[in-house]
Tab-separated table of C-alpha atoms in Angstrom:
chain	number	residue	atom	x	y	z
A	333	MET	CA	150.521	19.695	-208.275
A	334	SER	CA	148.146	16.713	-208.214
A	335	THR	CA	144.409	17.214	-207.690
A	336	LEU	CA	143.160	16.302	-204.216
A	337	ARG	CA	140.809	13.323	-204.427
A	338	VAL	CA	137.891	14.105	-202.104
A	339	GLY	CA	135.616	11.251	-201.123
A	340	VAL	CA	132.110	12.352	-200.126
A	341	ILE	CA	130.553	9.613	-198.038
A	342	MET	CA	126.768	9.284	-197.730
A	343	GLY	CA	124.192	6.806	-196.487
A	344	GLY	CA	125.348	4.886	-193.440
A	345	ARG	CA	123.960	2.433	-190.923
A	346	GLY	CA	121.960	4.919	-188.853
A	347	THR	CA	118.475	6.401	-189.158
A	348	GLU	CA	119.522	9.546	-191.059
A	349	ARG	CA	120.368	8.062	-194.465
A	350	GLU	CA	117.992	10.313	-196.394
A	351	VAL	CA	119.369	13.468	-194.729
A	352	SER	CA	122.842	12.216	-195.591
A	353	LEU	CA	122.024	11.747	-199.268
A	354	SER	CA	120.678	15.309	-199.467
A	355	SER	CA	123.814	16.699	-197.796
A	356	GLY	CA	126.155	14.622	-199.946
A	357	ARG	CA	124.406	15.608	-203.155
A	358	THR	CA	124.819	19.313	-202.317
A	359	ILE	CA	128.498	18.869	-201.453
A	360	CYS	CA	129.238	16.925	-204.649
A	361	ASP	CA	127.415	19.510	-206.756
A	362	HIS	CA	129.323	22.432	-205.253
A	363	LEU	CA	132.828	21.089	-204.719
A	364	ASP	CA	135.336	23.055	-206.796
A	365	ILE	CA	136.267	20.658	-209.604
A	366	SER	CA	139.150	22.931	-210.617
A	367	ARG	CA	140.789	22.016	-207.312
A	368	TYR	CA	139.311	18.651	-206.324
A	369	GLU	CA	138.396	15.344	-207.880
A	370	VAL	CA	134.990	14.454	-206.440
A	371	ILE	CA	134.402	10.795	-205.571
A	372	PRO	CA	130.857	10.038	-204.311
A	373	LEU	CA	130.732	7.110	-201.878
A	374	PHE	CA	127.721	5.330	-200.397
A	375	GLN	CA	127.600	3.058	-197.368
A	376	ARG	CA	124.608	0.745	-197.395
A	377	ALA	CA	122.724	0.004	-194.176
A	378	ASP	CA	124.535	-3.348	-193.883
A	379	GLY	CA	127.915	-1.574	-194.001
A	380	ALA	CA	128.824	-2.396	-197.606
A	381	LEU	CA	130.652	0.435	-199.391
A	382	PHE	CA	130.175	1.495	-203.018
A	383	LEU	CA	131.460	4.071	-205.476
A	384	LEU	CA	128.172	5.856	-206.112
A	385	PRO	CA	127.315	6.518	-209.776
A	386	TRP	CA	126.419	10.162	-210.413
A	387	GLY	CA	123.050	9.098	-211.805
A	388	PHE	CA	122.168	7.548	-208.458
A	389	LEU	CA	123.338	10.636	-206.584
A	390	HIS	CA	120.516	12.689	-208.067
A	391	ARG	CA	117.753	10.249	-207.238
A	392	GLY	CA	115.216	11.472	-204.714
A	393	LYS	CA	115.791	8.871	-201.986
A	394	THR	CA	118.200	6.096	-201.104
A	395	THR	CA	115.370	3.595	-201.628
A	396	ASP	CA	115.300	4.616	-205.306
A	397	PHE	CA	118.698	3.026	-205.980
A	398	GLU	CA	119.883	0.853	-203.060
A	399	HIS	CA	118.470	-2.296	-204.670
A	400	ARG	CA	120.507	-1.540	-207.827
A	401	LEU	CA	123.893	-1.018	-206.180
A	402	GLU	CA	125.117	-4.614	-206.420
A	403	ALA	CA	124.499	-4.763	-210.170
A	404	GLU	CA	125.308	-1.204	-211.259
A	405	ALA	CA	127.835	0.249	-208.794
A	406	GLU	CA	131.392	-0.783	-207.937
A	407	LYS	CA	131.615	-2.368	-204.516
A	408	ILE	CA	134.861	-1.536	-202.742
A	409	THR	CA	136.513	-2.469	-199.480
A	410	TRP	CA	137.365	-0.057	-196.704
A	411	ASP	CA	140.959	-1.272	-196.880
A	412	SER	CA	141.220	-0.089	-200.494
A	413	LEU	CA	139.857	3.369	-199.714
A	414	LYS	CA	143.257	4.921	-199.058
A	415	ASP	CA	144.279	4.098	-202.642
A	416	ARG	CA	141.211	5.879	-204.011
A	417	ILE	CA	140.874	9.084	-201.970
A	418	ASP	CA	143.157	11.577	-200.254
A	419	PHE	CA	140.550	13.206	-198.002
A	420	MET	CA	137.112	12.286	-196.686
A	421	TYR	CA	134.292	14.802	-196.615
A	422	THR	CA	131.794	13.328	-194.180
A	423	ALA	CA	128.190	13.757	-195.270
A	424	MET	CA	126.802	10.958	-193.088
A	425	HIS	CA	124.789	11.898	-190.029
A	426	GLY	CA	123.751	10.320	-186.765
A	427	ARG	CA	124.928	7.133	-185.127
A	428	TYR	CA	127.925	5.304	-186.612
A	429	ALA	CA	128.806	8.499	-188.515
A	430	GLU	CA	128.872	11.621	-186.343
A	431	ASP	CA	129.462	9.747	-183.089
A	432	GLY	CA	133.189	9.028	-183.487
A	433	THR	CA	132.753	5.606	-185.094
A	434	LEU	CA	133.541	6.710	-188.643
A	435	GLN	CA	136.175	9.163	-187.421
A	436	GLY	CA	138.022	6.432	-185.530
A	437	PHE	CA	137.888	4.104	-188.513
A	438	LEU	CA	139.303	6.783	-190.822
A	439	GLU	CA	142.126	7.407	-188.373
A	440	LEU	CA	142.973	3.707	-188.409
A	441	LEU	CA	143.020	3.875	-192.215
A	442	GLN	CA	145.157	7.044	-191.994
A	443	ILE	CA	142.742	9.016	-194.174
A	444	PRO	CA	142.352	12.718	-193.269
A	445	TYR	CA	138.732	13.778	-192.792
A	446	LEU	CA	136.614	16.842	-192.238
A	447	GLY	CA	135.406	17.941	-188.840
A	448	SER	CA	135.733	17.034	-185.197
A	449	LYS	CA	137.928	14.170	-184.054
A	450	VAL	CA	136.866	10.992	-182.272
A	451	TYR	CA	136.274	12.242	-178.717
A	452	ALA	CA	134.502	15.460	-179.689
A	453	SER	CA	132.382	13.611	-182.244
A	454	ALA	CA	131.317	11.132	-179.580
A	455	LEU	CA	130.330	13.998	-177.278
A	456	GLY	CA	128.383	15.592	-180.103
A	457	MET	CA	126.074	12.570	-180.212
A	458	ASP	CA	125.881	11.802	-176.482
A	459	LYS	CA	123.241	14.167	-175.112
A	460	ILE	CA	123.752	12.954	-171.552
A	461	MET	CA	127.491	13.626	-171.380
A	462	GLN	CA	127.382	16.877	-173.325
A	463	LYS	CA	124.815	18.321	-170.894
A	464	LYS	CA	127.043	17.471	-167.945
A	465	ILE	CA	130.051	19.115	-169.564
A	466	LEU	CA	128.165	22.241	-170.584
A	467	ALA	CA	126.547	22.648	-167.169
A	468	ALA	CA	129.973	22.330	-165.530
A	469	GLN	CA	131.142	25.184	-167.781
A	470	GLY	CA	128.255	27.387	-166.634
A	471	ILE	CA	126.337	27.063	-169.901
A	472	LYS	CA	122.586	26.736	-169.405
A	473	VAL	CA	120.943	23.503	-170.545
A	474	PRO	CA	117.369	22.229	-170.011
A	475	LYS	CA	116.493	20.611	-166.713
A	476	GLY	CA	115.939	16.919	-167.193
A	477	ILE	CA	116.338	13.342	-166.073
A	478	VAL	CA	117.737	10.228	-167.722
A	479	VAL	CA	115.564	7.135	-168.160
A	480	HIS	CA	117.631	3.984	-168.691
A	481	PRO	CA	116.356	1.002	-170.713
A	482	HIS	CA	115.872	-1.221	-167.647
A	483	ALA	CA	113.252	1.247	-166.355
A	484	LEU	CA	111.164	0.554	-169.461
A	485	LYS	CA	111.175	-3.247	-169.331
A	486	ASN	CA	107.788	-3.484	-167.668
A	487	ALA	CA	104.506	-2.135	-168.982
A	488	SER	CA	104.486	0.554	-166.292
A	489	LEU	CA	106.838	3.165	-164.867
A	490	SER	CA	107.892	3.367	-161.222
A	491	ILE	CA	106.231	5.891	-158.924
A	492	ASP	CA	109.589	7.542	-158.269
A	493	LEU	CA	110.222	7.997	-161.992
A	494	LEU	CA	106.730	9.359	-162.602
A	495	ASP	CA	107.154	11.800	-159.729
A	496	ALA	CA	110.529	12.959	-161.030
A	497	ILE	CA	109.112	13.600	-164.493
A	498	ALA	CA	106.059	15.339	-163.054
A	499	GLY	CA	108.506	17.658	-161.318
A	500	LEU	CA	109.634	18.870	-164.757
A	501	GLY	CA	106.029	19.670	-165.609
A	502	TYR	CA	103.931	18.883	-168.666
A	503	PRO	CA	104.449	19.304	-171.524
A	504	CYS	CA	107.946	17.850	-171.482
A	505	VAL	CA	110.321	16.693	-174.215
A	506	VAL	CA	111.337	13.064	-174.699
A	507	LYS	CA	114.412	12.340	-176.832
A	508	PRO	CA	116.833	9.453	-177.470
A	509	HIS	CA	120.239	10.325	-176.099
A	510	LYS	CA	122.156	9.238	-179.227
A	511	GLU	CA	120.184	10.316	-182.293
A	512	GLY	CA	119.961	13.449	-184.425
A	513	SER	CA	117.564	15.208	-186.828
A	514	SER	CA	114.794	15.043	-184.187
A	515	MET	CA	114.545	11.275	-184.727
A	516	GLY	CA	112.507	9.743	-181.909
A	517	VAL	CA	111.795	13.124	-180.285
A	518	SER	CA	108.297	13.879	-179.036
A	519	VAL	CA	106.516	16.338	-176.797
A	520	VAL	CA	104.507	14.638	-174.051
A	521	ASN	CA	101.506	16.537	-172.729
A	522	SER	CA	100.310	14.124	-170.048
A	523	GLN	CA	101.394	11.142	-167.977
A	524	GLU	CA	99.304	8.857	-170.209
A	525	GLU	CA	101.480	9.724	-173.210
A	526	LEU	CA	104.737	9.144	-171.364
A	527	LEU	CA	105.402	5.391	-171.579
A	528	PRO	CA	104.715	5.076	-175.339
A	529	ALA	CA	106.977	8.068	-176.029
A	530	LEU	CA	109.783	6.693	-173.856
A	531	SER	CA	109.560	3.255	-175.456
A	532	ALA	CA	109.559	4.667	-178.976
A	533	ALA	CA	112.578	6.871	-178.253
A	534	SER	CA	114.508	4.027	-176.636
A	535	LYS	CA	113.976	1.711	-179.622
A	536	ILE	CA	114.353	4.295	-182.386
A	537	ASP	CA	117.196	2.598	-184.283
A	538	GLY	CA	115.521	-0.839	-184.232
A	539	HIS	CA	118.687	-2.642	-183.139
A	540	SER	CA	119.215	-1.963	-179.443
A	541	ASP	CA	117.577	-0.045	-176.633
A	542	GLN	CA	119.160	3.242	-175.580
A	543	SER	CA	118.746	5.627	-172.681
A	544	VAL	CA	116.262	8.466	-173.069
A	545	LEU	CA	116.293	12.058	-171.855
A	546	VAL	CA	113.168	13.701	-170.486
A	547	GLU	CA	113.573	17.475	-170.398
A	548	GLU	CA	111.581	20.531	-169.497
A	549	TYR	CA	109.722	22.147	-172.402
A	550	ILE	CA	111.516	25.387	-173.250
A	551	THR	CA	109.680	28.395	-174.644
A	552	GLY	CA	111.536	31.323	-176.150
A	553	MET	CA	113.041	32.314	-179.481
A	554	GLU	CA	114.467	29.153	-181.016
A	555	PHE	CA	117.745	29.583	-182.880
A	556	SER	CA	120.501	27.754	-184.692
A	557	CYS	CA	124.035	29.163	-184.922
A	558	ILE	CA	126.840	27.808	-187.107
A	559	THR	CA	130.500	28.231	-186.176
A	560	ILE	CA	133.538	27.751	-188.394
A	561	THR	CA	137.291	28.145	-187.911
A	562	ASP	CA	139.259	31.110	-189.226
A	563	THR	CA	141.997	29.510	-191.350
A	564	ARG	CA	144.420	32.364	-190.601
A	565	THR	CA	144.044	32.644	-186.829
A	566	GLY	CA	142.611	29.268	-185.863
A	567	GLU	CA	139.895	31.066	-183.891
A	568	CYS	CA	136.274	29.888	-183.715
A	569	VAL	CA	134.034	32.278	-185.690
A	570	PRO	CA	130.241	32.345	-185.196
A	571	PHE	CA	127.904	33.043	-188.093
A	572	THR	CA	124.759	35.170	-187.786
A	573	PRO	CA	122.118	33.053	-185.979
A	574	THR	CA	118.912	31.890	-187.649
A	575	GLU	CA	115.566	32.187	-185.860
A	576	ILE	CA	113.192	29.232	-186.234
A	577	VAL	CA	109.446	29.817	-186.205
A	578	LEU	CA	107.484	26.594	-185.792
A	579	ASP	CA	104.550	25.480	-187.845
A	580	PRO	CA	101.628	26.506	-185.570
A	581	THR	CA	100.365	22.909	-185.554
A	582	LYS	CA	103.658	21.613	-184.091
A	583	GLN	CA	105.186	21.717	-180.605
A	584	PHE	CA	108.823	21.263	-181.638
A	585	PHE	CA	111.138	21.529	-184.651
A	586	ASP	CA	110.642	18.021	-186.031
A	587	TYR	CA	112.182	16.107	-188.936
A	588	GLU	CA	109.574	17.285	-191.433
A	589	GLN	CA	110.094	20.962	-190.585
A	590	LYS	CA	113.860	20.574	-190.763
A	591	TYR	CA	114.012	18.970	-194.174
A	592	MET	CA	110.764	19.637	-196.057
A	593	PRO	CA	110.657	23.023	-197.832
A	594	GLY	CA	107.969	25.388	-196.582
A	595	LYS	CA	107.205	23.473	-193.390
A	596	SER	CA	108.696	26.114	-191.078
A	597	THR	CA	109.690	29.762	-191.242
A	598	LYS	CA	113.274	30.864	-190.672
A	599	PHE	CA	114.785	34.315	-190.313
A	600	THR	CA	118.490	35.046	-190.814
A	601	PRO	CA	119.490	37.169	-188.959
A	602	ALA	CA	117.247	36.205	-186.049
A	603	ARG	CA	114.753	38.911	-185.103
A	604	CYS	CA	116.287	40.091	-181.866
A	605	SER	CA	118.540	42.901	-180.720
A	606	GLN	CA	122.223	43.098	-181.642
A	607	ASP	CA	123.109	42.489	-178.004
A	608	HIS	CA	121.057	39.292	-177.998
A	609	LEU	CA	122.598	38.162	-181.293
A	610	LYS	CA	126.032	38.621	-179.760
A	611	THR	CA	124.978	36.674	-176.659
A	612	ILE	CA	123.878	33.773	-178.860
A	613	GLN	CA	127.139	33.911	-180.812
A	614	ARG	CA	129.268	33.997	-177.662
A	615	THR	CA	127.361	31.018	-176.319
A	616	ALA	CA	127.795	29.082	-179.578
A	617	VAL	CA	131.554	29.664	-179.437
A	618	ALA	CA	131.682	28.662	-175.751
A	619	VAL	CA	129.790	25.424	-176.461
A	620	THR	CA	131.992	24.620	-179.457
A	621	LYS	CA	135.135	25.059	-177.355
A	622	ALA	CA	133.746	23.221	-174.304
A	623	LEU	CA	132.958	20.125	-176.390
A	624	GLY	CA	136.120	20.305	-178.469
A	625	PHE	CA	134.358	20.678	-181.819
A	626	ARG	CA	136.532	21.825	-184.720
A	627	THR	CA	136.122	23.051	-188.318
A	628	LEU	CA	132.310	23.273	-188.116
A	629	SER	CA	129.558	23.138	-185.511
A	630	ARG	CA	125.846	23.875	-185.279
A	631	ILE	CA	124.569	24.983	-181.895
A	632	ASP	CA	120.797	25.009	-181.316
A	633	GLY	CA	118.949	26.527	-178.409
A	634	PHE	CA	116.556	29.201	-177.147
A	635	LEU	CA	116.901	32.869	-176.332
A	636	MET	CA	114.812	33.353	-173.207
A	637	ALA	CA	112.687	36.369	-172.257
A	638	ASP	CA	115.314	37.462	-169.721
A	639	GLY	CA	118.028	37.518	-172.401
A	640	SER	CA	119.732	34.306	-171.286
A	641	VAL	CA	120.471	31.420	-173.662
A	642	VAL	CA	119.580	27.760	-173.102
A	643	VAL	CA	121.447	25.271	-175.315
A	644	THR	CA	119.378	22.264	-176.365
A	645	ASP	CA	121.313	20.556	-179.154
A	646	PRO	CA	125.026	21.006	-179.943
A	647	ASN	CA	126.135	19.317	-183.171
A	648	SER	CA	129.667	18.563	-184.359
A	649	LEU	CA	128.470	18.595	-187.981
A	650	ALA	CA	125.673	20.390	-189.819
A	651	GLY	CA	123.285	19.173	-192.487
A	652	MET	CA	124.084	20.557	-195.931
A	653	ALA	CA	120.894	20.297	-197.927
A	654	PRO	CA	120.459	23.284	-200.279
A	655	SER	CA	118.183	25.138	-197.838
A	656	SER	CA	120.151	24.270	-194.690
A	657	PHE	CA	120.948	26.801	-191.968
A	658	VAL	CA	124.610	26.514	-192.832
A	659	PHE	CA	124.251	28.023	-196.302
A	660	ARG	CA	121.836	30.739	-195.195
A	661	GLN	CA	124.290	31.839	-192.552
A	662	ALA	CA	127.340	31.451	-194.800
A	663	ALA	CA	125.647	33.785	-197.300
A	664	GLU	CA	125.281	36.396	-194.530
A	665	HIS	CA	129.040	35.971	-194.061
A	666	GLY	CA	129.630	36.625	-197.777
A	667	MET	CA	130.334	33.001	-198.680
A	668	SER	CA	128.728	31.088	-201.562
A	669	HIS	CA	128.124	27.342	-201.317
A	670	ARG	CA	131.402	26.652	-203.151
A	671	VAL	CA	133.468	29.168	-201.178
A	672	PHE	CA	132.093	27.807	-197.907
A	673	ILE	CA	132.800	24.169	-198.786
A	674	ASN	CA	136.306	25.099	-199.972
A	675	HIS	CA	136.863	26.905	-196.667
A	676	LEU	CA	135.968	23.815	-194.634
A	677	ILE	CA	138.416	21.647	-196.584
A	678	GLU	CA	141.136	24.312	-196.327
A	679	THR	CA	140.618	24.422	-192.543
A	680	GLU	CA	141.830	20.837	-192.310
């Protein structure tokens, strides 16, 4: 039986290239080489695709090697990819990667890939549509309003818009509707801070303006819950949720706290009752099914004082840096890094 050639794609055209490199490095290091041939791939910001040398893989940042790719790495075409790999393990995050773009391209190339398909991936990145779908399913989401780019063209906001946002109360949360890893997210404490935050969120990717969500500021026990698929039954299985305790100088779980060791405190299992843990898990499964996610999901939200759950950020993929939620929770489920990664590939 021939060895399955697994391409692990990192980098990408979005704002989460560094997160992607960290995830891809972990996957490449832990893939079972007795079962798979590991082929690291890197997409540069301009879209060019390279076979990534292992020496580059273990550099600290993409900026440490991107300028050397043309001279030291083999540049390949997307059309030739099917001759080089049998399966794609997606380690890219954010726009053009998690949003259905990459998934659709791989389907055109007829290359099997890990995770949710095109429609569900698109929903996983579209915070406006996913909130509508979840609310229609009776799943609690934050109250909020959408601010479209045309509302930000002038140097001031309309009275109606200011009144609508004031109705949410301050502080409130401002976030781009198609980014991940807390990119462009801020907490606004007054009307004076509002326009700069909205403008920054709308222009976060530097290429085009996008709509922005303004949401109520939620207080409660923040959590993240991973789900996977049982390969025998096909059922969605929730892991034990992780509780997130913010750095006391911060108002939300930002990029630094997510990816810099020691910047936040996490507890797995979350410090709440068994009944509340089960409520979180049931909600994570309900969200995963409502949005059509498959193989893997990460559902973030808050457990409120009354025992209800508010979902703030459903994700169709999860970051896989060594200290990521996914591996903490997999360990609670009795799965090592290698066993967990094998399981995801076997699910497909």
